[in-house]
Amino acid sequence: MLTILAAVFVFGVLVTVHEFGHFITAKLTGMRVDEFAIGFGPKLYQQKDGDTLYSLRAIPLGGYNKIAGMDPDDPPEPGTFKSKPIPSRMLVILAGALMNFLLPIILFSGIFMLEGRQELVNEPILGTVVDGMAAERAGLRNGDRILTINNKPVATWTEVVTNLRASGTNPVMLTAESQGAVKSYTMTPVYDREAGRPLIGISPKFNKVSLGFFGSIKEGCVYTKNIIVSMLNGLYKIVSGKAPAEVAGPIGVAQMAGQVAEKGMLPLITFVAFLSINLGVINLLPLPALDGGHFVLLLLEGLRGKPLGSKAMTNIQMVGIALILALTVFSTFKDITR
């Protein structure tokens, strides 16, 4: 039940925010929006306000805007998407992804306001000793101060990292002060494939630093930017063959949402922020049926001085839908096999 509720929350927030971006910019640029729906399937509730029908549907895992004039066969009547200048249409197309970037900035900024920022204490003090790993099995505990590594004195956490990396997977002997007593420990680092280096299972101590209102917003923007850059680098590695294409479909995302929700509301909000950035990045890819593909078509229209024919537009959309369906089937198959 928790997994179902978490999945509904995650998908509901992400899609609603994305579609709201398209909706509000369409309204602001004078386009007619025939319907704004949260969810899909049978209607549970609907109310019309002006030209727009607002509806809540039975399956809360999606949503959509029906903006007049976006169908390739629709005529360019006044107040429709096709009747507006290209910059206005570009704004509407990009607004969904932009909202997916704005949401994590808001969420991360709120988290920084509540939690502050964790700053590294550059002293050789153990903040966390991971259960089951070499350091914990050897007897090290949170709060211990490392004094030497392989008989070399260490005074900073930087020196701890440098000396441990130099040891590789060879046995490490260190001394540490624990509750006033100095003890010796011997352990063998284990190579961690995800980290790409040998680890003994320790991390440094961090202090909480309050950032204030504007500092939290700045940190939220920087954090969001860094995640976007990291995701773009990851996509580049996948496309160039430098990294495997690990994908998760709706089942995988729902399962992860349930696992994160078990840890509390704050981790779930963080998960929503990460997924929102992911959705924004993916939607801006220049592929048919995605917002990035629509944007490219508008660029072509601006360069040609006229739009592509309705038949060409329909064919492009069909190819895009086929690609998305194929990716969905592939990712769902991966979810099931995992």
PDB file of N, CA and C in Angstrom, residues 190-239:
ATOM      1  N   VAL A 190      38.203  -3.422   0.463  1.00  0.00           N
ATOM      2  CA  VAL A 190      37.520  -4.216  -0.568  1.00  0.00           C
ATOM      3  C   VAL A 190      37.181  -3.293  -1.728  1.00  0.00           C
ATOM      4  N   TYR A 191      37.517  -3.724  -2.945  1.00  0.00           N
ATOM      5  CA  TYR A 191      37.250  -2.897  -4.121  1.00  0.00           C
ATOM      6  C   TYR A 191      35.753  -2.771  -4.354  1.00  0.00           C
ATOM      7  N   ASP A 192      35.284  -1.530  -4.455  1.00  0.00           N
ATOM      8  CA  ASP A 192      33.873  -1.250  -4.710  1.00  0.00           C
ATOM      9  C   ASP A 192      33.727  -0.797  -6.153  1.00  0.00           C
ATOM     10  N   ARG A 193      32.982  -1.572  -6.942  1.00  0.00           N
ATOM     11  CA  ARG A 193      32.864  -1.281  -8.375  1.00  0.00           C
ATOM     12  C   ARG A 193      32.144   0.033  -8.631  1.00  0.00           C
ATOM     13  N   GLU A 194      31.121   0.322  -7.830  1.00  0.00           N
ATOM     14  CA  GLU A 194      30.374   1.564  -8.035  1.00  0.00           C
ATOM     15  C   GLU A 194      31.231   2.789  -7.720  1.00  0.00           C
ATOM     16  N   ALA A 195      31.995   2.728  -6.635  1.00  0.00           N
ATOM     17  CA  ALA A 195      32.864   3.845  -6.274  1.00  0.00           C
ATOM     18  C   ALA A 195      34.120   3.882  -7.134  1.00  0.00           C
ATOM     19  N   GLY A 196      34.509   2.734  -7.682  1.00  0.00           N
ATOM     20  CA  GLY A 196      35.688   2.682  -8.539  1.00  0.00           C
ATOM     21  C   GLY A 196      36.996   2.680  -7.777  1.00  0.00           C
ATOM     22  N   ARG A 197      36.967   2.272  -6.490  1.00  0.00           N
ATOM     23  CA  ARG A 197      38.199   2.237  -5.693  1.00  0.00           C
ATOM     24  C   ARG A 197      37.978   1.333  -4.475  1.00  0.00           C
ATOM     25  N   PRO A 198      39.083   0.903  -3.837  1.00  0.00           N
ATOM     26  CA  PRO A 198      38.949   0.094  -2.619  1.00  0.00           C
ATOM     27  C   PRO A 198      38.392   0.945  -1.470  1.00  0.00           C
ATOM     28  N   LEU A 199      37.545   0.335  -0.633  1.00  0.00           N
ATOM     29  CA  LEU A 199      36.936   1.038   0.498  1.00  0.00           C
ATOM     30  C   LEU A 199      37.050   0.189   1.757  1.00  0.00           C
ATOM     31  N   ILE A 200      37.127   0.884   2.911  1.00  0.00           N
ATOM     32  CA  ILE A 200      37.063   0.168   4.189  1.00  0.00           C
ATOM     33  C   ILE A 200      35.753   0.465   4.909  1.00  0.00           C
ATOM     34  N   GLY A 201      34.957   1.438   4.379  1.00  0.00           N
ATOM     35  CA  GLY A 201      33.632   1.696   4.947  1.00  0.00           C
ATOM     36  C   GLY A 201      33.601   2.771   6.003  1.00  0.00           C
ATOM     37  N   ILE A 202      34.281   3.888   5.760  1.00  0.00           N
ATOM     38  CA  ILE A 202      34.236   5.008   6.696  1.00  0.00           C
ATOM     39  C   ILE A 202      33.913   6.288   5.939  1.00  0.00           C
ATOM     40  N   SER A 203      33.333   7.250   6.633  1.00  0.00           N
ATOM     41  CA  SER A 203      33.079   8.567   6.050  1.00  0.00           C
ATOM     42  C   SER A 203      33.356   9.626   7.110  1.00  0.00           C
ATOM     43  N   PRO A 204      33.626  10.859   6.690  1.00  0.00           N
ATOM     44  CA  PRO A 204      34.033  11.898   7.643  1.00  0.00           C
ATOM     45  C   PRO A 204      32.870  12.455   8.449  1.00  0.00           C
ATOM     46  N   LYS A 205      33.207  13.290   9.370  1.00  0.00           N
ATOM     47  CA  LYS A 205      32.219  13.981  10.190  1.00  0.00           C
ATOM     48  C   LYS A 205      31.795  15.257   9.484  1.00  0.00           C
ATOM     49  N   PHE A 206      30.514  15.599   9.573  1.00  0.00           N
ATOM     50  CA  PHE A 206      29.986  16.821   8.986  1.00  0.00           C
ATOM     51  C   PHE A 206      29.313  17.656  10.069  1.00  0.00           C
ATOM     52  N   ASN A 207      29.407  18.978   9.911  1.00  0.00           N
ATOM     53  CA  ASN A 207      28.693  19.902  10.793  1.00  0.00           C
ATOM     54  C   ASN A 207      27.570  20.574  10.028  1.00  0.00           C
ATOM     55  N   LYS A 208      26.466  20.801  10.693  1.00  0.00           N
ATOM     56  CA  LYS A 208      25.328  21.477  10.089  1.00  0.00           C
ATOM     57  C   LYS A 208      25.541  22.989  10.124  1.00  0.00           C
ATOM     58  N   VAL A 209      25.395  23.635   8.946  1.00  0.00           N
ATOM     59  CA  VAL A 209      25.565  25.084   8.834  1.00  0.00           C
ATOM     60  C   VAL A 209      24.265  25.690   8.330  1.00  0.00           C
ATOM     61  N   SER A 210      23.722  26.654   9.065  1.00  0.00           N
ATOM     62  CA  SER A 210      22.485  27.322   8.646  1.00  0.00           C
ATOM     63  C   SER A 210      22.785  28.292   7.508  1.00  0.00           C
ATOM     64  N   LEU A 211      21.934  28.295   6.477  1.00  0.00           N
ATOM     65  CA  LEU A 211      22.183  29.113   5.282  1.00  0.00           C
ATOM     66  C   LEU A 211      21.296  30.347   5.186  1.00  0.00           C
ATOM     67  N   GLY A 212      20.171  30.382   5.886  1.00  0.00           N
ATOM     68  CA  GLY A 212      19.258  31.505   5.761  1.00  0.00           C
ATOM     69  C   GLY A 212      18.433  31.400   4.486  1.00  0.00           C
ATOM     70  N   PHE A 213      17.542  32.375   4.274  1.00  0.00           N
ATOM     71  CA  PHE A 213      16.596  32.313   3.161  1.00  0.00           C
ATOM     72  C   PHE A 213      17.308  32.390   1.806  1.00  0.00           C
ATOM     73  N   PHE A 214      18.060  33.472   1.584  1.00  0.00           N
ATOM     74  CA  PHE A 214      18.684  33.660   0.268  1.00  0.00           C
ATOM     75  C   PHE A 214      19.813  32.662   0.044  1.00  0.00           C
ATOM     76  N   GLY A 215      20.533  32.318   1.103  1.00  0.00           N
ATOM     77  CA  GLY A 215      21.585  31.317   0.961  1.00  0.00           C
ATOM     78  C   GLY A 215      21.020  29.961   0.577  1.00  0.00           C
ATOM     79  N   SER A 216      19.846  29.625   1.110  1.00  0.00           N
ATOM     80  CA  SER A 216      19.207  28.350   0.783  1.00  0.00           C
ATOM     81  C   SER A 216      18.768  28.317  -0.678  1.00  0.00           C
ATOM     82  N   ILE A 217      18.229  29.436  -1.159  1.00  0.00           N
ATOM     83  CA  ILE A 217      17.816  29.507  -2.567  1.00  0.00           C
ATOM     84  C   ILE A 217      19.022  29.362  -3.485  1.00  0.00           C
ATOM     85  N   LYS A 218      20.109  30.058  -3.145  1.00  0.00           N
ATOM     86  CA  LYS A 218      21.330  29.953  -3.951  1.00  0.00           C
ATOM     87  C   LYS A 218      21.833  28.515  -3.967  1.00  0.00           C
ATOM     88  N   GLU A 219      21.832  27.874  -2.801  1.00  0.00           N
ATOM     89  CA  GLU A 219      22.310  26.496  -2.717  1.00  0.00           C
ATOM     90  C   GLU A 219      21.389  25.559  -3.493  1.00  0.00           C
ATOM     91  N   GLY A 220      20.074  25.821  -3.449  1.00  0.00           N
ATOM     92  CA  GLY A 220      19.126  25.011  -4.212  1.00  0.00           C
ATOM     93  C   GLY A 220      19.369  25.111  -5.707  1.00  0.00           C
ATOM     94  N   CYS A 221      19.687  26.329  -6.180  1.00  0.00           N
ATOM     95  CA  CYS A 221      19.978  26.531  -7.617  1.00  0.00           C
ATOM     96  C   CYS A 221      21.265  25.811  -8.010  1.00  0.00           C
ATOM     97  N   VAL A 222      22.300  25.953  -7.196  1.00  0.00           N
ATOM     98  CA  VAL A 222      23.592  25.321  -7.500  1.00  0.00           C
ATOM     99  C   VAL A 222      23.462  23.804  -7.489  1.00  0.00           C
ATOM    100  N   TYR A 223      22.739  23.284  -6.498  1.00  0.00           N
ATOM    101  CA  TYR A 223      22.570  21.835  -6.374  1.00  0.00           C
ATOM    102  C   TYR A 223      21.817  21.279  -7.577  1.00  0.00           C
ATOM    103  N   THR A 224      20.760  21.980  -7.987  1.00  0.00           N
ATOM    104  CA  THR A 224      19.989  21.553  -9.157  1.00  0.00           C
ATOM    105  C   THR A 224      20.849  21.588 -10.410  1.00  0.00           C
ATOM    106  N   LYS A 225      21.628  22.654 -10.571  1.00  0.00           N
ATOM    107  CA  LYS A 225      22.508  22.767 -11.742  1.00  0.00           C
ATOM    108  C   LYS A 225      23.501  21.616 -11.789  1.00  0.00           C
ATOM    109  N   ASN A 226      24.089  21.281 -10.646  1.00  0.00           N
ATOM    110  CA  ASN A 226      25.074  20.201 -10.610  1.00  0.00           C
ATOM    111  C   ASN A 226      24.458  18.856 -10.988  1.00  0.00           C
ATOM    112  N   ILE A 227      23.220  18.631 -10.575  1.00  0.00           N
ATOM    113  CA  ILE A 227      22.549  17.369 -10.922  1.00  0.00           C
ATOM    114  C   ILE A 227      22.260  17.324 -12.426  1.00  0.00           C
ATOM    115  N   ILE A 228      21.813  18.450 -12.991  1.00  0.00           N
ATOM    116  CA  ILE A 228      21.560  18.504 -14.437  1.00  0.00           C
ATOM    117  C   ILE A 228      22.830  18.181 -15.212  1.00  0.00           C
ATOM    118  N   VAL A 229      23.950  18.797 -14.807  1.00  0.00           N
ATOM    119  CA  VAL A 229      25.233  18.545 -15.490  1.00  0.00           C
ATOM    120  C   VAL A 229      25.624  17.080 -15.359  1.00  0.00           C
ATOM    121  N   SER A 230      25.423  16.517 -14.164  1.00  0.00           N
ATOM    122  CA  SER A 230      25.756  15.106 -13.938  1.00  0.00           C
ATOM    123  C   SER A 230      24.903  14.190 -14.820  1.00  0.00           C
ATOM    124  N   MET A 231      23.607  14.510 -14.940  1.00  0.00           N
ATOM    125  CA  MET A 231      22.726  13.694 -15.775  1.00  0.00           C
ATOM    126  C   MET A 231      23.100  13.793 -17.249  1.00  0.00           C
ATOM    127  N   LEU A 232      23.467  14.985 -17.706  1.00  0.00           N
ATOM    128  CA  LEU A 232      23.888  15.152 -19.103  1.00  0.00           C
ATOM    129  C   LEU A 232      25.165  14.366 -19.376  1.00  0.00           C
ATOM    130  N   ASN A 233      26.094  14.386 -18.423  1.00  0.00           N
ATOM    131  CA  ASN A 233      27.315  13.589 -18.576  1.00  0.00           C
ATOM    132  C   ASN A 233      26.988  12.105 -18.632  1.00  0.00           C
ATOM    133  N   GLY A 234      26.026  11.680 -17.804  1.00  0.00           N
ATOM    134  CA  GLY A 234      25.615  10.282 -17.816  1.00  0.00           C
ATOM    135  C   GLY A 234      25.000   9.879 -19.141  1.00  0.00           C
ATOM    136  N   LEU A 235      24.159  10.759 -19.699  1.00  0.00           N
ATOM    137  CA  LEU A 235      23.556  10.481 -21.012  1.00  0.00           C
ATOM    138  C   LEU A 235      24.619  10.391 -22.100  1.00  0.00           C
ATOM    139  N   TYR A 236      25.598  11.295 -22.027  1.00  0.00           N
ATOM    140  CA  TYR A 236      26.678  11.273 -23.019  1.00  0.00           C
ATOM    141  C   TYR A 236      27.443   9.951 -22.957  1.00  0.00           C
ATOM    142  N   LYS A 237      27.711   9.477 -21.746  1.00  0.00           N
ATOM    143  CA  LYS A 237      28.445   8.215 -21.597  1.00  0.00           C
ATOM    144  C   LYS A 237      27.632   7.038 -22.121  1.00  0.00           C
ATOM    145  N   ILE A 238      26.306   7.087 -21.912  1.00  0.00           N
ATOM    146  CA  ILE A 238      25.450   6.014 -22.422  1.00  0.00           C
ATOM    147  C   ILE A 238      25.439   6.017 -23.947  1.00  0.00           C
ATOM    148  N   VAL A 239      25.254   7.212 -24.545  1.00  0.00           N
ATOM    149  CA  VAL A 239      25.198   7.325 -26.007  1.00  0.00           C
ATOM    150  C   VAL A 239      26.537   6.947 -26.643  1.00  0.00           C
TER     151      VAL A 239
END
